[in-house]
Amino acid sequence: MDLKTTYLGLELQHPLMPGASPMVLDFDRLRRLEDAGAAAVVMNSLFEEQIIGEEVATYHTMEMHEGASGEASSYLPEPPDFQLGPDEYLEHVRKVKAAVKVPVIGSLNGTTRGGWLEYARLIQEAGADALELNVYELQTDFNESGERVEDRAIDVIRAIKQAVTIPVSVKLSPFYSSLSNFARQLDHTGVDGLVLFNRFYQPDINVEELEVERTLHLSNSSELPLRLRWLAILSGRVRPSLAVSGGVHTPLDVVKSIMAGAHAVQVVSALLQRGPEYIRVLRGELARFLEEHEYESLKQMRGNMDLMACPDPKAYERANYMHLLQSWKF
Amino acid sequence: MPERRLVTLDGNEAAASVAFRTSEVIAIYPITPSSPMGEFSDDWAAHGEKNVWGVVPDVVEMQSEAGAAGAVHGALQAGSLTTTFTASQGLLLMIPNMYKIAGELTSYCMHVAARTVATHALSIFGDHSDVMACRQIGFAMVASGCAQEAHDFAAISTAATLRSRIPFLHFFDGFRTSSEVVKIEELTDDDLRTMVPEDLVRAHRSRALTPDKPVLRGTAQNPDVFFQAREACNGYYTACPPIVQEEMDRFAKLTGRSYHLFDYFGDPEAEKVIILMGSGAQAAEETVNYLTARGEKVGILKVRLYRPFDMKAFVAALPKTVKSIAILDRTKEPGAIGDPLYLDVVTALREMKDLGNWPFLNEPRLLAGRYGLSSKEFTPSMVKAVFDELGKENPKNHFTVGIMDDVTHTSLAYDPTWDIEPDDVRRGLFYGLGADGTVGANKNSIKIIGEETSNYAQGYFVYDSKKSGATTVSHLRFGPKPILSTYLISRANFVACHQFEFVNKFDMLDAAVPGAVFLLNSPYDKNEVWDELPREMQEQILEKKLKFYVIDAIKVARDTGMGGRINTIMQTCFFAISGVLPREEAISQIKYSIDKTYGKKGAEVARRNKEAVDRTLENLFEVEVPAAVTSTRQRPPIVSDEAPDFVKKVTALMLAGKGDLLPVSAFPPDGTWDTATTKWEKRNIALEIPVWDPKICIQCNKCALVCPHAAIRAKVYDPKHLEGAPATFKSMPYKAPEYKGWNYTIQTAPEDCTGCNLCVMVCPAKDKSNPRHKAIDMAEQRPIRESERENYTFFLDLPEVDRTTAKVGDVKGSQFLEPLFEYSGACSGCGETPYVKLMTQLFGDRSLIANATGCSSIYGGNLPTTPYSTNKEGRGPAWNNSLFEDNAEFGLGYRLGLNSHARYAEFLLRGVASEVGESLVSEMLGADQSGEAGIAAQRARVAILKEKLLSSANPQAKNLLAVADYLVKKNVWIVGGDGWAYDIGYGGLDHVISLDRDVNILVLDTEVYSNTGGQQSKATPIGAAAKFASAGKAIAKKDLGLMAMSYGNVYVARIAFGAKDAQTVKAFIEAESYPGPSLIIAYSHCIAHGYDMAYGAEQQKLAVNSGIWPLFRFDPRRVAKGEPPLQLDSGQPTASVAQYMRGETRFRMVEKQDPERFKMLQAAARKSAFQRVAVYQQLSALTVPKSAPEETKAETVAAAGSEE
């Protein structure tokens, strides 16, 4: 079965790939992913906030005590290879690139315009074949309008597109007032792909200790419908290729995602739970589904259930909810 | 040949640069002030830098200087070019091996930053008492007086040792030369290759021990031959001085810098000459230059090669016209006819005269003088005083200079205002805090000026002895000519005060010359600042017509994300105002060096620093000085009027930085000082302090337990004592049943708190409707300083709990006991001092403490003020620091002494039984002193006994009175860090625990040598970066606890107060009660771990929960009860090792360097943690038979048979 797909301009043997996660930090797991046939590898994210935080904290930790005592000019060594900043990440990109044959997609979460641009350039230099921009900004400033948040993102993404030559995708959150409009604006920046959607640490409350705890649960298939809806809405309406991320666990989840319009399917939680080899299972089952349902190729199926092609487009829209309520009335 | 670079560096780096490049093996052990030489070497080796023959030297840290000397001796015997660096006690530990190395005529050059040997007190500062203790060994001794000489003589000595086969001890003055930053010309590798030719290196190698050409050394010789064989080396010593001179001549040809065995400076027809060596000779030369230019017939002779002492060269170097000579020693040999250089000179002149080698026109009069002990200032005015003395008809001999000796009247008077520094030297004084980066910024300024202009530059840095809130004073000179002024600046053109608080503490403008610039970091702007200054300061500004500038550097730092680091900001101000460099050029240089320094530490850090530079200029203002003094406020007194006389007269002067003015009579002659003096030093270093909210408090006392400075305390008391309480004093009913009806207070010592935040972090009580608010929150200190000071005074006067009824065995109860260790100078958030404080709360009123040298001896016993204190009865810990290496043995000695007193007292007591009462005696001899009640009862009996003895006519009554107090149980605490317990003192510790004596050993385990700057010890855990293990330690931490357990008779506990405070308290109580040796190994978080110490307790929890630091108690007493002696107090690892390691720079640094290797080390750490926990778990299930089974018949027969 022809499972070929084109994502970010990259010709892939099939749409399945591990999504951005620390899975790729472990070379053993990385090799197992490749052996299991992953079509590409998405790196864990480089978080500018973390890099800056560590730089500043280390600076204060080390420097606060330097030159304060007649007996010790410092309290920690300064080895030649000790370098703060993004080098650790970039070095890992280099190593991953050298270790696998499939395309390597870098991932970046910036906080400052300068950081976005600089790190994007560095990830390209480190050898990434494409770059996923993990755009996520939690606005707690009551004076900041949604429009300004969007404008800022568009501005940075446009600048990055001009700064790098590798394909660029944008990983979105679902929390935009008009995601369709924002997607169109992104389309105009020239980005090559959109990833729906990112998942982040969420707060939880420890009721005994009265503390807020950060949690990150593994996803499950119940998270997929939100993504299916937006894939379906955007499919065919925007130029960038589309990837689904979050909630893909079963072979049918993969099928649904493709039908809704995904060019690529990113899987993380299922691989963490079942091991890297599960990607082979998903691929096999996808092929089997296509054969059993007599599709000629993946391309034939892709988008067949998007907003433009599906028999009942209203089902993707708000009316969906209304219909159900109405149906209960009777 | 490549051009020589002009570089700015200190004497340590200058010497190490040559030593490193001409060595193959470097075996070291850290000791102030020589540690940087080893650290530079380790750092260069880590960077792959090579010696001049193309190989990276092998740099090895040993367990002690004795160990380093042994390794050096071995490497030399194996034919390697070997060196070491050391000082003071470290040098003394090397002496046995040095005898061997010299006796075997071994080419070897070691480098010593000469430092005071501990006598009545330890001192980290410089003099020649250590090197002079080596003059009899048979080493050649070469003295350098400045960094350039340290660089040059390192090369000359290395060349000379290879030629002469006499080993060389090259030394320079600790601190004044070792740490003074100056501009020097650096020798190239080609220079060194020229100086150290390969044929000599090959000759050295050819003398190696090798099985290919076996020989034997280290024989034991008998009376028949030893003497003759010992004399066989004489020719080598005779040949040595000419060889050194030849090498000096060769060096002069190479570099243009000419040296001689004895270098004379001054009038060729001088009548008065001073002879000395080391850095003092620089100041003396400067003075001679000044005086001879004014026609005075004076000169100085610098001794370069002190051993072998070349009498002919010496006599030849002196002017024939000399009439009187002062020989100055920087060491003291009490009881000797004179100090060593003096004796040598007297002998040399006499012998030369006897031999007819007498060029002098007169018989010079010889005076011995002593100067500069422990880096005491040696200034031109002192040099002049010596010349003046030489001109007197009846001069003092065996004088001292630089102090006022009003007891034996040895000192020479001098005029401290006599100043000879030329006007073309710019002089700046910078007062800062250790934590604000002033020293680093000034070192950088010197580099910029020294390397970017044709100016010569000099920087010297004075630190106080505190580890938190340490004050630093930087002395910077710049000028067109080489700077010989090896003394502090007393007349400054530029005075900078980097901390506003200092205007109330120090008389900084005393040193300002008329028209000088005064730069003040002030929270008050240019219009407000004048009125905030004390009256004295306003007067000085007006009188001296100072140009006065202000900047709110804290604001600029805050606005640019720099936290409290104002170094770059103040440095920018200095360049902007001082005009040393054109402003634009200076700023671009600062930015360049920011990129260079912080480039690797992160672009963000560099960016913020550069932004701070730009913002500085917008915020720097000149103050329009009003025409008249407006302030009515004078600088507050240094100590309270309530302080004891001694504190007011002596300590207060030391606190004010004027200790140099104190005369000899002010001091105890035997180094004995009163304790409990930190309470008179109100440092006010915390910007924020904890504030208690009784409404929320659950009265757990955890805040008091974790406080490193005893600056937050808990008390329970009868509410009747609240009468007269200040209006803002807080109190609440006590909740637990034991003090029913009483009140409870948590109180902060506002002026002693260091603001570390540990108490707030451990406070478990949160406001239910606003959990951000805890029972303790941090609040700005300044607005509540006055009221809280009053509250704290009232709090201290509340009665202490009755120790006989207090529940001392738990965390809460222990914290109602009065701490007898308070307000030490330890780091803010120190992880060691909570243990020390707890120890004094539980047992301090009857403790003798033996303290190994290290952090705990510095915050425990460094003047001006010391933290061990006394209770209302006047009891408290008695404390001494013997050495680094002998602390366990020293403490054992306490125990032997205590026991001998007790035995004698018991013997005498029995003898007076009929007189003082049989029942009293039998009660005393059989007293149960296992608890506080028993101790109190015994003290009461001793009081009765003394009363009776006072009126007794029994001849033994006086003897018994003198030792009766020893009938009350005393305890011995042997305290030190891991460097002592795991490394240098391990042999002694091992021996002491192998005995059955009742001593308690507390190991404050920071897992590195903290005091000397974070060098690895055997306690350093796997995966951690430390100096000498910068790539991450690959070997697991030594399990000292398990080793001690193997004896079976030792109580051993491993504790971490941040993880399980109840276990900590329990372990202390069990250890003290155990009648044999006890060992407590205490996890002590430390600034050398690289994170904010506020999280210290959190990290301790992670260390325990991840299995990295299992908690246990091993109590041999449990065997008799049929219980397993080991109790594991922490369970299976529940937290991740990775999470623990991720939080500390010492681990993260390794990961950043080489993630793959770190992964391996982290896995090894995890494995080792699991294995260790598993071993402890199995041991904790192991019961040991109480006794051996009865002998079998076969054994009985065998035993009987063996006798037949």
PDB file of N, CA and C in Angstrom, chain B residues 680-704:
ATOM      1  N   TRP B 680      27.891  41.210  69.998  1.00  0.00           N
ATOM      2  CA  TRP B 680      28.169  42.650  70.033  1.00  0.00           C
ATOM      3  C   TRP B 680      28.367  43.237  68.647  1.00  0.00           C
ATOM      4  N   GLU B 681      28.419  42.357  67.658  1.00  0.00           N
ATOM      5  CA  GLU B 681      28.655  42.841  66.297  1.00  0.00           C
ATOM      6  C   GLU B 681      27.341  42.803  65.525  1.00  0.00           C
ATOM      7  N   LYS B 682      26.696  43.910  65.429  1.00  0.00           N
ATOM      8  CA  LYS B 682      25.400  43.932  64.748  1.00  0.00           C
ATOM      9  C   LYS B 682      25.640  44.264  63.286  1.00  0.00           C
ATOM     10  N   ARG B 683      25.522  43.229  62.439  1.00  0.00           N
ATOM     11  CA  ARG B 683      26.005  43.396  61.064  1.00  0.00           C
ATOM     12  C   ARG B 683      24.941  43.936  60.114  1.00  0.00           C
ATOM     13  N   ASN B 684      23.667  43.693  60.442  1.00  0.00           N
ATOM     14  CA  ASN B 684      22.597  44.226  59.582  1.00  0.00           C
ATOM     15  C   ASN B 684      22.825  43.929  58.110  1.00  0.00           C
ATOM     16  N   ILE B 685      23.071  42.669  57.800  1.00  0.00           N
ATOM     17  CA  ILE B 685      23.371  42.378  56.386  1.00  0.00           C
ATOM     18  C   ILE B 685      22.152  41.889  55.604  1.00  0.00           C
ATOM     19  N   ALA B 686      21.054  41.579  56.313  1.00  0.00           N
ATOM     20  CA  ALA B 686      19.885  41.057  55.591  1.00  0.00           C
ATOM     21  C   ALA B 686      19.030  42.208  55.072  1.00  0.00           C
ATOM     22  N   LEU B 687      18.676  42.127  53.807  1.00  0.00           N
ATOM     23  CA  LEU B 687      17.739  43.118  53.265  1.00  0.00           C
ATOM     24  C   LEU B 687      16.330  42.777  53.730  1.00  0.00           C
ATOM     25  N   GLU B 688      16.088  41.458  53.868  1.00  0.00           N
ATOM     26  CA  GLU B 688      14.779  41.014  54.344  1.00  0.00           C
ATOM     27  C   GLU B 688      14.970  40.027  55.484  1.00  0.00           C
ATOM     28  N   ILE B 689      14.062  40.057  56.431  1.00  0.00           N
ATOM     29  CA  ILE B 689      14.150  39.140  57.575  1.00  0.00           C
ATOM     30  C   ILE B 689      12.784  38.476  57.797  1.00  0.00           C
ATOM     31  N   PRO B 690      12.765  37.334  58.482  1.00  0.00           N
ATOM     32  CA  PRO B 690      11.487  36.667  58.718  1.00  0.00           C
ATOM     33  C   PRO B 690      10.643  37.393  59.757  1.00  0.00           C
ATOM     34  N   VAL B 691       9.360  37.430  59.468  1.00  0.00           N
ATOM     35  CA  VAL B 691       8.404  38.045  60.400  1.00  0.00           C
ATOM     36  C   VAL B 691       7.359  36.987  60.734  1.00  0.00           C
ATOM     37  N   TRP B 692       7.074  36.869  62.028  1.00  0.00           N
ATOM     38  CA  TRP B 692       6.226  35.781  62.523  1.00  0.00           C
ATOM     39  C   TRP B 692       4.768  36.218  62.598  1.00  0.00           C
ATOM     40  N   ASP B 693       3.852  35.305  62.205  1.00  0.00           N
ATOM     41  CA  ASP B 693       2.420  35.548  62.355  1.00  0.00           C
ATOM     42  C   ASP B 693       1.849  34.480  63.281  1.00  0.00           C
ATOM     43  N   PRO B 694       1.599  34.819  64.552  1.00  0.00           N
ATOM     44  CA  PRO B 694       1.141  33.810  65.508  1.00  0.00           C
ATOM     45  C   PRO B 694      -0.206  33.200  65.123  1.00  0.00           C
ATOM     46  N   LYS B 695      -0.998  33.936  64.351  1.00  0.00           N
ATOM     47  CA  LYS B 695      -2.317  33.418  64.005  1.00  0.00           C
ATOM     48  C   LYS B 695      -2.228  32.118  63.208  1.00  0.00           C
ATOM     49  N   ILE B 696      -1.125  31.962  62.527  1.00  0.00           N
ATOM     50  CA  ILE B 696      -0.999  30.818  61.624  1.00  0.00           C
ATOM     51  C   ILE B 696      -0.066  29.745  62.185  1.00  0.00           C
ATOM     52  N   CYS B 697       0.809  30.144  63.057  1.00  0.00           N
ATOM     53  CA  CYS B 697       1.888  29.257  63.527  1.00  0.00           C
ATOM     54  C   CYS B 697       1.338  28.000  64.199  1.00  0.00           C
ATOM     55  N   ILE B 698       1.946  26.855  63.904  1.00  0.00           N
ATOM     56  CA  ILE B 698       1.557  25.603  64.553  1.00  0.00           C
ATOM     57  C   ILE B 698       2.576  25.195  65.612  1.00  0.00           C
ATOM     58  N   GLN B 699       3.526  26.056  65.889  1.00  0.00           N
ATOM     59  CA  GLN B 699       4.482  25.866  66.991  1.00  0.00           C
ATOM     60  C   GLN B 699       5.335  24.609  66.809  1.00  0.00           C
ATOM     61  N   CYS B 700       5.828  24.391  65.597  1.00  0.00           N
ATOM     62  CA  CYS B 700       6.635  23.184  65.359  1.00  0.00           C
ATOM     63  C   CYS B 700       8.112  23.439  65.633  1.00  0.00           C
ATOM     64  N   ASN B 701       8.532  24.700  65.660  1.00  0.00           N
ATOM     65  CA  ASN B 701       9.926  25.081  65.938  1.00  0.00           C
ATOM     66  C   ASN B 701      10.913  24.680  64.844  1.00  0.00           C
ATOM     67  N   LYS B 702      10.399  24.298  63.691  1.00  0.00           N
ATOM     68  CA  LYS B 702      11.315  23.899  62.612  1.00  0.00           C
ATOM     69  C   LYS B 702      12.148  25.088  62.137  1.00  0.00           C
ATOM     70  N   CYS B 703      11.548  26.274  62.172  1.00  0.00           N
ATOM     71  CA  CYS B 703      12.272  27.463  61.714  1.00  0.00           C
ATOM     72  C   CYS B 703      13.523  27.676  62.561  1.00  0.00           C
ATOM     73  N   ALA B 704      13.343  27.482  63.879  1.00  0.00           N
ATOM     74  CA  ALA B 704      14.481  27.690  64.773  1.00  0.00           C
ATOM     75  C   ALA B 704      15.549  26.631  64.521  1.00  0.00           C
TER      76      ALA B 704
END
